[in-house]
Amino acid sequence: MRSIALSLTLVFVLAAPGAIAQIGATPETFTGIHRSERGNGRPETVTITDGKTFIELTVKDYRNGGYRPAYEALPTRIIRRLPVRKDSKE
């Protein structure tokens, strides 16, 4: 029982700073640095920063949050995964 409580406490302590940063991310302190185009049905995201912390938001959250610069003005980072090559020895 003690190990479960310790594990849960550790998870909370490690996850809390990220959760607090996302809640406290305001347009006055955070600015967008790039948008990421995703494939395979995954949503596009925007990365914002305050110079110390980086947070990934959905496009909807970025637009609704009033962050600057405008979504259309952000540089795009395209993420593509190459297909796995089968080994010729098989």
Short mmCIF file of N, CA and C in Angstrom, two decimals:
data_model
loop_
_atom_site.label_atom_id
_atom_site.label_comp_id
_atom_site.label_asym_id
_atom_site.label_seq_id
_atom_site.Cartn_x
_atom_site.Cartn_y
_atom_site.Cartn_z
N MET A 1 0.83 -1.19 0.00
CA MET A 1 0.00 0.00 0.00
C MET A 1 0.87 1.25 0.00
N ARG A 2 1.96 1.19 0.75
CA ARG A 2 2.85 2.35 0.85
C ARG A 2 3.49 2.65 -0.50
N SER A 3 3.86 1.60 -1.26
CA SER A 3 4.50 1.82 -2.56
C SER A 3 3.53 2.45 -3.56
N ILE A 4 2.25 2.11 -3.48
CA ILE A 4 1.25 2.71 -4.37
C ILE A 4 1.10 4.19 -4.04
N ALA A 5 1.03 4.52 -2.77
CA ALA A 5 0.91 5.93 -2.36
C ALA A 5 2.13 6.72 -2.78
N LEU A 6 3.29 6.12 -2.64
CA LEU A 6 4.53 6.79 -3.05
C LEU A 6 4.54 7.00 -4.57
N SER A 7 4.11 6.00 -5.32
CA SER A 7 4.07 6.11 -6.78
C SER A 7 3.12 7.21 -7.22
N LEU A 8 1.94 7.26 -6.62
CA LEU A 8 0.98 8.30 -6.98
C LEU A 8 1.48 9.68 -6.62
N THR A 9 2.13 9.81 -5.49
CA THR A 9 2.70 11.10 -5.09
C THR A 9 3.77 11.54 -6.07
N LEU A 10 4.62 10.61 -6.48
CA LEU A 10 5.68 10.92 -7.43
C LEU A 10 5.11 11.35 -8.77
N VAL A 11 4.08 10.67 -9.25
CA VAL A 11 3.43 11.04 -10.51
C VAL A 11 2.85 12.44 -10.40
N PHE A 12 2.19 12.75 -9.30
CA PHE A 12 1.60 14.07 -9.12
C PHE A 12 2.68 15.16 -9.10
N VAL A 13 3.74 14.93 -8.38
CA VAL A 13 4.81 15.92 -8.27
C VAL A 13 5.46 16.18 -9.63
N LEU A 14 5.65 15.13 -10.42
CA LEU A 14 6.28 15.30 -11.72
C LEU A 14 5.32 15.90 -12.75
N ALA A 15 4.04 15.63 -12.64
CA ALA A 15 3.07 16.12 -13.62
C ALA A 15 2.56 17.52 -13.29
N ALA A 16 2.59 17.90 -12.05
CA ALA A 16 2.00 19.17 -11.63
C ALA A 16 2.61 20.40 -12.31
N PRO A 17 3.94 20.53 -12.45
CA PRO A 17 4.45 21.74 -13.09
C PRO A 17 3.93 21.94 -14.51
N GLY A 18 3.82 20.86 -15.29
CA GLY A 18 3.29 20.98 -16.64
C GLY A 18 1.83 21.39 -16.65
N ALA A 19 1.06 20.83 -15.74
CA ALA A 19 -0.36 21.16 -15.65
C ALA A 19 -0.54 22.60 -15.22
N ILE A 20 0.26 23.05 -14.26
CA ILE A 20 0.18 24.43 -13.80
C ILE A 20 0.59 25.38 -14.91
N ALA A 21 1.62 25.03 -15.68
CA ALA A 21 2.07 25.89 -16.77
C ALA A 21 0.98 26.02 -17.83
N GLN A 22 0.26 24.94 -18.12
CA GLN A 22 -0.79 25.01 -19.14
C GLN A 22 -1.94 25.86 -18.66
N ILE A 23 -2.29 25.77 -17.39
CA ILE A 23 -3.37 26.57 -16.86
C ILE A 23 -2.98 28.04 -16.82
N GLY A 24 -1.73 28.34 -16.48
CA GLY A 24 -1.28 29.71 -16.34
C GLY A 24 -0.73 30.32 -17.62
N ALA A 25 -0.83 29.63 -18.76
CA ALA A 25 -0.32 30.15 -20.03
C ALA A 25 -1.24 31.25 -20.53
N THR A 26 -0.78 32.49 -20.45
CA THR A 26 -1.58 33.62 -20.90
C THR A 26 -0.94 34.24 -22.14
N PRO A 27 -1.74 34.87 -22.99
CA PRO A 27 -1.19 35.51 -24.19
C PRO A 27 -0.17 36.60 -23.88
N GLU A 28 -0.22 37.15 -22.68
CA GLU A 28 0.73 38.20 -22.32
C GLU A 28 2.12 37.64 -22.06
N THR A 29 2.21 36.40 -21.59
CA THR A 29 3.51 35.82 -21.25
C THR A 29 3.99 34.78 -22.25
N PHE A 30 3.08 34.12 -22.96
CA PHE A 30 3.46 33.07 -23.90
C PHE A 30 3.22 33.52 -25.33
N THR A 31 4.14 33.17 -26.22
CA THR A 31 3.99 33.48 -27.64
C THR A 31 4.20 32.20 -28.44
N GLY A 32 3.58 32.14 -29.60
CA GLY A 32 3.71 30.98 -30.46
C GLY A 32 5.06 30.98 -31.16
N ILE A 33 5.67 29.79 -31.31
CA ILE A 33 6.95 29.72 -32.01
C ILE A 33 6.85 28.92 -33.31
N HIS A 34 5.98 27.91 -33.36
CA HIS A 34 5.76 27.20 -34.62
C HIS A 34 4.51 26.34 -34.52
N ARG A 35 4.00 25.98 -35.69
CA ARG A 35 2.89 25.05 -35.74
C ARG A 35 3.40 23.74 -36.32
N SER A 36 2.81 22.65 -35.90
CA SER A 36 3.24 21.33 -36.36
C SER A 36 2.13 20.68 -37.17
N GLU A 37 2.45 20.34 -38.39
CA GLU A 37 1.50 19.63 -39.24
C GLU A 37 1.68 18.15 -38.96
N ARG A 38 0.61 17.48 -38.61
CA ARG A 38 0.67 16.07 -38.27
C ARG A 38 0.00 15.25 -39.36
N GLY A 39 0.40 14.01 -39.44
CA GLY A 39 -0.20 13.10 -40.40
C GLY A 39 -1.01 12.04 -39.70
N ASN A 40 -1.55 11.14 -40.47
CA ASN A 40 -2.31 9.98 -39.97
C ASN A 40 -3.47 10.37 -39.08
N GLY A 41 -4.14 11.45 -39.40
CA GLY A 41 -5.33 11.83 -38.65
C GLY A 41 -5.09 12.51 -37.32
N ARG A 42 -3.83 12.75 -36.95
CA ARG A 42 -3.55 13.44 -35.69
C ARG A 42 -3.74 14.94 -35.88
N PRO A 43 -4.22 15.63 -34.86
CA PRO A 43 -4.51 17.07 -35.02
C PRO A 43 -3.23 17.91 -35.13
N GLU A 44 -3.37 19.04 -35.82
CA GLU A 44 -2.26 20.00 -35.88
C GLU A 44 -2.16 20.68 -34.52
N THR A 45 -0.94 21.04 -34.14
CA THR A 45 -0.71 21.68 -32.85
C THR A 45 0.15 22.92 -33.02
N VAL A 46 0.20 23.73 -31.98
CA VAL A 46 1.04 24.92 -31.94
C VAL A 46 1.87 24.85 -30.66
N THR A 47 3.15 25.16 -30.77
CA THR A 47 4.02 25.19 -29.60
C THR A 47 4.18 26.65 -29.18
N ILE A 48 3.93 26.91 -27.89
CA ILE A 48 4.10 28.26 -27.34
C ILE A 48 5.18 28.21 -26.27
N THR A 49 5.77 29.37 -26.01
CA THR A 49 6.83 29.44 -24.99
C THR A 49 6.82 30.79 -24.30
N ASP A 50 7.36 30.77 -23.08
CA ASP A 50 7.59 32.00 -22.34
C ASP A 50 9.09 32.24 -22.20
N GLY A 51 9.89 31.48 -22.94
CA GLY A 51 11.34 31.57 -22.86
C GLY A 51 11.95 30.50 -21.98
N LYS A 52 11.14 29.88 -21.13
CA LYS A 52 11.63 28.82 -20.24
C LYS A 52 10.86 27.53 -20.44
N THR A 53 9.57 27.65 -20.64
CA THR A 53 8.67 26.51 -20.74
C THR A 53 8.08 26.44 -22.14
N PHE A 54 7.92 25.22 -22.66
CA PHE A 54 7.29 25.01 -23.94
C PHE A 54 6.01 24.21 -23.72
N ILE A 55 4.91 24.65 -24.33
CA ILE A 55 3.62 23.99 -24.19
C ILE A 55 3.05 23.77 -25.58
N GLU A 56 2.47 22.59 -25.79
CA GLU A 56 1.86 22.27 -27.06
C GLU A 56 0.34 22.39 -26.91
N LEU A 57 -0.28 23.22 -27.77
CA LEU A 57 -1.72 23.44 -27.74
C LEU A 57 -2.34 22.99 -29.05
N THR A 58 -3.64 22.71 -29.01
CA THR A 58 -4.34 22.47 -30.26
C THR A 58 -4.54 23.82 -30.96
N VAL A 59 -4.80 23.76 -32.26
CA VAL A 59 -5.01 24.99 -33.02
C VAL A 59 -6.20 25.76 -32.45
N LYS A 60 -7.26 25.05 -32.09
CA LYS A 60 -8.45 25.68 -31.54
C LYS A 60 -8.12 26.44 -30.25
N ASP A 61 -7.35 25.80 -29.34
CA ASP A 61 -6.97 26.46 -28.09
C ASP A 61 -6.09 27.67 -28.34
N TYR A 62 -5.19 27.57 -29.32
CA TYR A 62 -4.30 28.69 -29.66
C TYR A 62 -5.11 29.88 -30.16
N ARG A 63 -6.01 29.61 -31.09
CA ARG A 63 -6.83 30.71 -31.64
C ARG A 63 -7.75 31.30 -30.58
N ASN A 64 -8.42 30.46 -29.80
CA ASN A 64 -9.33 30.95 -28.77
C ASN A 64 -8.60 31.67 -27.64
N GLY A 65 -7.34 31.32 -27.40
CA GLY A 65 -6.57 31.94 -26.32
C GLY A 65 -6.04 33.33 -26.66
N GLY A 66 -6.09 33.70 -27.94
CA GLY A 66 -5.63 35.04 -28.33
C GLY A 66 -4.12 35.20 -28.33
N TYR A 67 -3.39 34.10 -28.54
CA TYR A 67 -1.93 34.17 -28.55
C TYR A 67 -1.44 34.86 -29.82
N ARG A 68 -0.25 35.40 -29.77
CA ARG A 68 0.38 36.07 -30.91
C ARG A 68 1.65 35.35 -31.27
N PRO A 69 2.10 35.36 -32.48
CA PRO A 69 1.48 35.94 -33.67
C PRO A 69 0.29 35.11 -34.12
N ALA A 70 -0.40 35.60 -35.14
CA ALA A 70 -1.56 34.88 -35.67
C ALA A 70 -1.13 33.49 -36.15
N TYR A 71 -2.03 32.55 -36.08
CA TYR A 71 -1.73 31.17 -36.46
C TYR A 71 -1.15 31.10 -37.87
N GLU A 72 -1.71 31.85 -38.80
CA GLU A 72 -1.27 31.82 -40.18
C GLU A 72 0.16 32.35 -40.35
N ALA A 73 0.64 33.16 -39.43
CA ALA A 73 1.98 33.75 -39.53
C ALA A 73 3.07 32.86 -38.94
N LEU A 74 2.69 31.80 -38.24
CA LEU A 74 3.68 30.92 -37.62
C LEU A 74 4.36 30.04 -38.66
N PRO A 75 5.67 29.79 -38.50
CA PRO A 75 6.32 28.83 -39.40
C PRO A 75 5.78 27.42 -39.13
N THR A 76 5.76 26.61 -40.18
CA THR A 76 5.21 25.25 -40.07
C THR A 76 6.33 24.23 -39.96
N ARG A 77 6.20 23.34 -39.00
CA ARG A 77 7.11 22.21 -38.84
C ARG A 77 6.34 20.97 -39.27
N ILE A 78 6.82 20.32 -40.34
CA ILE A 78 6.13 19.16 -40.88
C ILE A 78 6.77 17.90 -40.31
N ILE A 79 5.94 17.07 -39.73
CA ILE A 79 6.42 15.83 -39.12
C ILE A 79 5.92 14.67 -39.96
N ARG A 80 6.85 13.94 -40.52
CA ARG A 80 6.51 12.76 -41.33
C ARG A 80 7.28 11.57 -40.77
N ARG A 81 6.65 10.45 -40.73
CA ARG A 81 7.31 9.23 -40.29
C ARG A 81 7.57 8.37 -41.52
N LEU A 82 8.80 7.92 -41.65
CA LEU A 82 9.15 7.05 -42.76
C LEU A 82 8.65 5.65 -42.49
N PRO A 83 8.22 4.95 -43.53
CA PRO A 83 7.78 3.57 -43.31
C PRO A 83 8.96 2.70 -42.89
N VAL A 84 8.67 1.70 -42.11
CA VAL A 84 9.71 0.78 -41.63
C VAL A 84 10.10 -0.13 -42.79
N ARG A 85 11.41 -0.19 -43.06
CA ARG A 85 11.90 -1.07 -44.11
C ARG A 85 12.10 -2.46 -43.57
N LYS A 86 11.68 -3.41 -44.35
CA LYS A 86 11.89 -4.80 -43.94
C LYS A 86 13.31 -5.20 -44.30
N ASP A 87 13.91 -5.96 -43.42
CA ASP A 87 15.26 -6.44 -43.64
C ASP A 87 15.25 -7.47 -44.77
N SER A 88 16.21 -7.36 -45.68
CA SER A 88 16.25 -8.26 -46.83
C SER A 88 16.59 -9.69 -46.44
N LYS A 89 17.08 -9.90 -45.23
CA LYS A 89 17.48 -11.24 -44.79
C LYS A 89 16.27 -12.08 -44.36
N GLU A 90 15.14 -11.46 -44.15
CA GLU A 90 13.96 -12.22 -43.68
C GLU A 90 13.31 -12.99 -44.78
#
